[in-house]
Amino acid sequence: MFTDSVELTVSSGKGGQGCVAFRREKFVLNGGPNGGDGGKGGDIWFKCDNNTHTLSHFQRKMHIKAENGKPGEGSNCTGKSGAKKVIIVPPGTQIIDQESGEVLFDMVEDGQEVKFLQGGKGGLGNTHFKSPTNQRPTYAQPGEKGETRNIKLDLKLIADIGLVGFPNVGKSTLISTVSNARPEIANYEFTTLTPKLGQVNIGDYESFVMADIPGIIGGAHEGKGLGIEFLRHIERTEILLFMIDLASYRDLKEQIEVLKDEVASFSQKLGTSRYAIALTRTDIVPQEEVSQKVAEFIKMLDLESSKGSEFDFDEDLPYFIQESVDETLGYDREKPYFVVPISSAINKNIEPLKYALFNLVQQTRR
């Protein structure tokens, strides 16, 4: 099961009790106090691990506790410290205080570790309280209590490209074609019920990560459909690929306007992200109709069809691409980087799409 939000109570360990003891040896009179200190309570740590992809393993662990420190012993022996508790979370997890809503930590890098709660100090043994006027102290300190916090873990997947579209527009088919992701694919709406990540390889040493979320419908930012539950998974992406269905009963203009409005209503940051547009399912629409629809769509966006590009898009169909991804060389963030008709089923414009997206990703990384 995919889980991307859980509420937890976490507690660090209590310090061990100090010891009351006195030295007792043959031929040693009035040996004096020698009670050892209690051990320190265990700390709570969080660790980010690439091998974890969901928060579902927390469902039956609503209260996570570190180990308590052991009591001190005689002969000035300090009690054993409690073992620290390391909580493993996937990359993209935010640790949020339930009461204030403050983001306490943002776990984004594999191997990242942070100490969240300090364990309680162990109590002092009675050896610390001897003095010329109190040579036989009969008391020791109790250990300090650990800390307890109520927190919420929110998972926001980390990807370079986020796929956005209505249900059943071919997002899952595209990500399965260009990446190592293997989502469920079927001819009905809301096939995708959970977000999927896929790594798209560009040659031997370069790649980028693509995220597919469940389809968005009008009113998603208000809670309609499945999209609102998972829109946060593309909040971290710098680039959006809007997927518009050429074969849908929905008008192309309506599709792009609704999608952009829903994304912007959910997040101001997403509303100003770099973006591109893929017009999908060209394989089930007659080519003459495809050409007409694509040309009209490009014109509707106040753009002009391009003539030739470095990515070798199919010249039999109209398309648009900006000349550069560098804003100093004329790139306009208000416009899509490209508008391209594609078909994952017959591999139409898929390879050029990969390289064009990678070009945009590289500029964003720089």
Coordinates of C-alpha atoms in Angstrom, one line a residue, residues 2-156:
F2 CA 1.2 3.5 -0.8
T3 CA 1.0 5.9 2.1
D4 CA 2.2 9.5 1.8
S5 CA 1.0 11.1 5.1
V6 CA 1.0 9.7 8.7
E7 CA 0.7 11.1 12.2
L8 CA 3.1 9.9 14.9
T9 CA 4.0 10.4 18.5
V10 CA 7.7 10.0 19.1
S11 CA 9.4 9.9 22.5
S12 CA 13.1 9.9 23.4
G13 CA 14.3 7.6 26.3
K14 CA 14.2 8.5 30.0
G15 CA 17.5 8.7 31.8
G16 CA 18.3 6.0 34.3
Q17 CA 18.1 6.4 38.1
G18 CA 21.3 7.2 40.0
C19 CA 22.4 4.5 42.4
V20 CA 22.6 4.7 46.3
A21 CA 25.4 2.4 47.3
F22 CA 28.3 2.2 49.8
R23 CA 31.7 0.6 49.6
R24 CA 31.8 -2.6 51.5
E25 CA 35.1 -4.5 51.6
K26 CA 36.9 -6.5 54.2
F27 CA 39.3 -4.5 56.3
V28 CA 37.9 -1.2 54.9
L29 CA 35.9 0.7 57.5
N30 CA 33.3 3.3 56.5
G31 CA 34.1 2.9 52.8
G32 CA 31.9 5.8 51.8
P33 CA 29.3 6.2 49.0
N34 CA 30.0 4.7 45.6
G35 CA 26.7 4.8 43.7
G36 CA 27.1 5.2 40.0
D37 CA 25.2 7.5 37.6
G38 CA 22.2 6.4 35.6
G39 CA 22.6 5.9 31.8
K40 CA 21.4 8.5 29.3
G41 CA 18.1 7.9 27.5
G42 CA 18.1 7.1 23.8
D43 CA 17.8 9.8 21.2
I44 CA 15.3 9.9 18.3
W45 CA 16.9 10.3 14.9
F46 CA 15.5 10.5 11.3
K47 CA 17.4 9.0 8.4
C48 CA 16.7 9.4 4.7
D49 CA 17.0 6.2 2.7
N50 CA 16.6 5.8 -1.1
N51 CA 15.5 2.2 -0.5
T52 CA 12.3 3.3 1.1
H53 CA 9.5 4.8 -1.1
T54 CA 6.4 5.0 1.1
L55 CA 5.4 5.7 4.7
S56 CA 3.2 2.6 4.9
H57 CA 5.5 0.9 7.4
F58 CA 4.4 3.5 10.1
Q59 CA 0.8 2.5 10.1
R60 CA 1.1 0.1 13.1
K61 CA 3.7 2.2 14.9
M62 CA 1.8 5.2 16.0
H63 CA 4.0 5.8 19.1
I64 CA 7.7 5.3 18.5
K65 CA 9.9 5.3 21.6
A66 CA 13.7 5.2 22.1
E67 CA 15.2 3.0 24.8
N68 CA 15.4 4.2 28.4
G69 CA 18.8 4.5 30.2
K70 CA 19.7 1.8 32.7
P71 CA 20.0 2.6 36.4
G72 CA 23.5 3.2 37.9
E73 CA 25.2 0.5 40.0
G74 CA 27.5 0.2 42.9
S75 CA 31.3 0.6 42.6
N76 CA 30.7 3.9 40.7
C77 CA 29.4 1.9 37.7
T78 CA 27.4 4.1 35.3
G79 CA 24.3 2.5 33.8
K80 CA 24.1 1.6 30.2
S81 CA 22.8 4.4 27.9
G82 CA 19.6 3.7 26.0
A83 CA 20.0 2.8 22.3
K84 CA 19.1 5.6 19.9
K85 CA 16.0 5.0 17.7
V86 CA 16.6 5.7 14.0
I87 CA 13.4 6.3 12.0
I88 CA 13.9 5.6 8.3
V89 CA 12.0 7.8 5.8
P90 CA 12.0 8.0 2.0
P91 CA 13.5 11.1 0.2
G92 CA 11.1 14.0 0.1
T93 CA 9.7 13.5 3.6
Q94 CA 8.8 16.6 5.6
I95 CA 8.7 16.3 9.4
I96 CA 5.9 18.7 10.5
D97 CA 4.9 19.7 14.0
Q98 CA 1.2 18.8 14.4
E99 CA 0.3 21.7 16.7
S100 CA 2.0 24.6 14.9
G101 CA 2.2 23.2 11.3
E102 CA 5.8 24.2 11.2
V103 CA 8.1 22.2 8.9
L104 CA 10.8 21.0 11.3
F105 CA 13.0 19.1 8.8
D106 CA 12.9 18.4 5.1
M107 CA 14.6 15.0 4.3
V108 CA 15.7 15.1 0.7
E109 CA 19.1 13.5 0.3
D110 CA 19.9 9.8 0.6
G111 CA 21.9 9.2 3.8
Q112 CA 20.8 12.5 5.5
E113 CA 20.5 12.1 9.3
V114 CA 19.1 14.5 11.8
K115 CA 18.7 14.3 15.6
F116 CA 15.1 15.1 16.4
L117 CA 14.7 14.5 20.2
Q118 CA 17.4 14.3 22.9
G119 CA 17.3 11.5 25.4
G120 CA 17.0 12.4 29.1
K121 CA 20.1 12.7 31.2
G122 CA 20.9 9.9 33.7
G123 CA 20.5 10.8 37.4
L124 CA 23.6 11.3 39.6
G125 CA 24.6 8.6 42.0
N126 CA 25.0 9.2 45.7
T127 CA 28.8 9.5 45.4
H128 CA 28.3 13.0 44.0
F129 CA 26.6 14.2 47.2
K130 CA 29.2 13.4 49.8
S131 CA 30.7 16.2 51.7
P132 CA 32.6 16.8 55.0
T133 CA 29.2 17.4 56.6
N134 CA 27.4 14.6 54.8
Q135 CA 29.6 11.6 54.6
R136 CA 26.8 9.1 54.2
P137 CA 24.4 10.5 51.6
T138 CA 21.4 8.2 51.2
Y139 CA 19.8 9.7 48.1
A140 CA 20.5 9.9 44.3
Q141 CA 18.9 11.7 41.4
P142 CA 16.2 10.2 39.3
G143 CA 16.8 10.3 35.6
E144 CA 15.4 13.1 33.5
K145 CA 12.3 12.4 31.4
G146 CA 12.7 12.1 27.7
E147 CA 10.9 14.5 25.2
T148 CA 7.7 13.6 23.4
R149 CA 6.4 15.3 20.2
N150 CA 3.4 14.8 18.1
I151 CA 4.4 15.1 14.4
K152 CA 3.1 14.5 10.9
L153 CA 5.2 13.0 8.1
D154 CA 4.3 14.2 4.6
L155 CA 5.9 12.6 1.6
K156 CA 6.5 14.8 -1.5

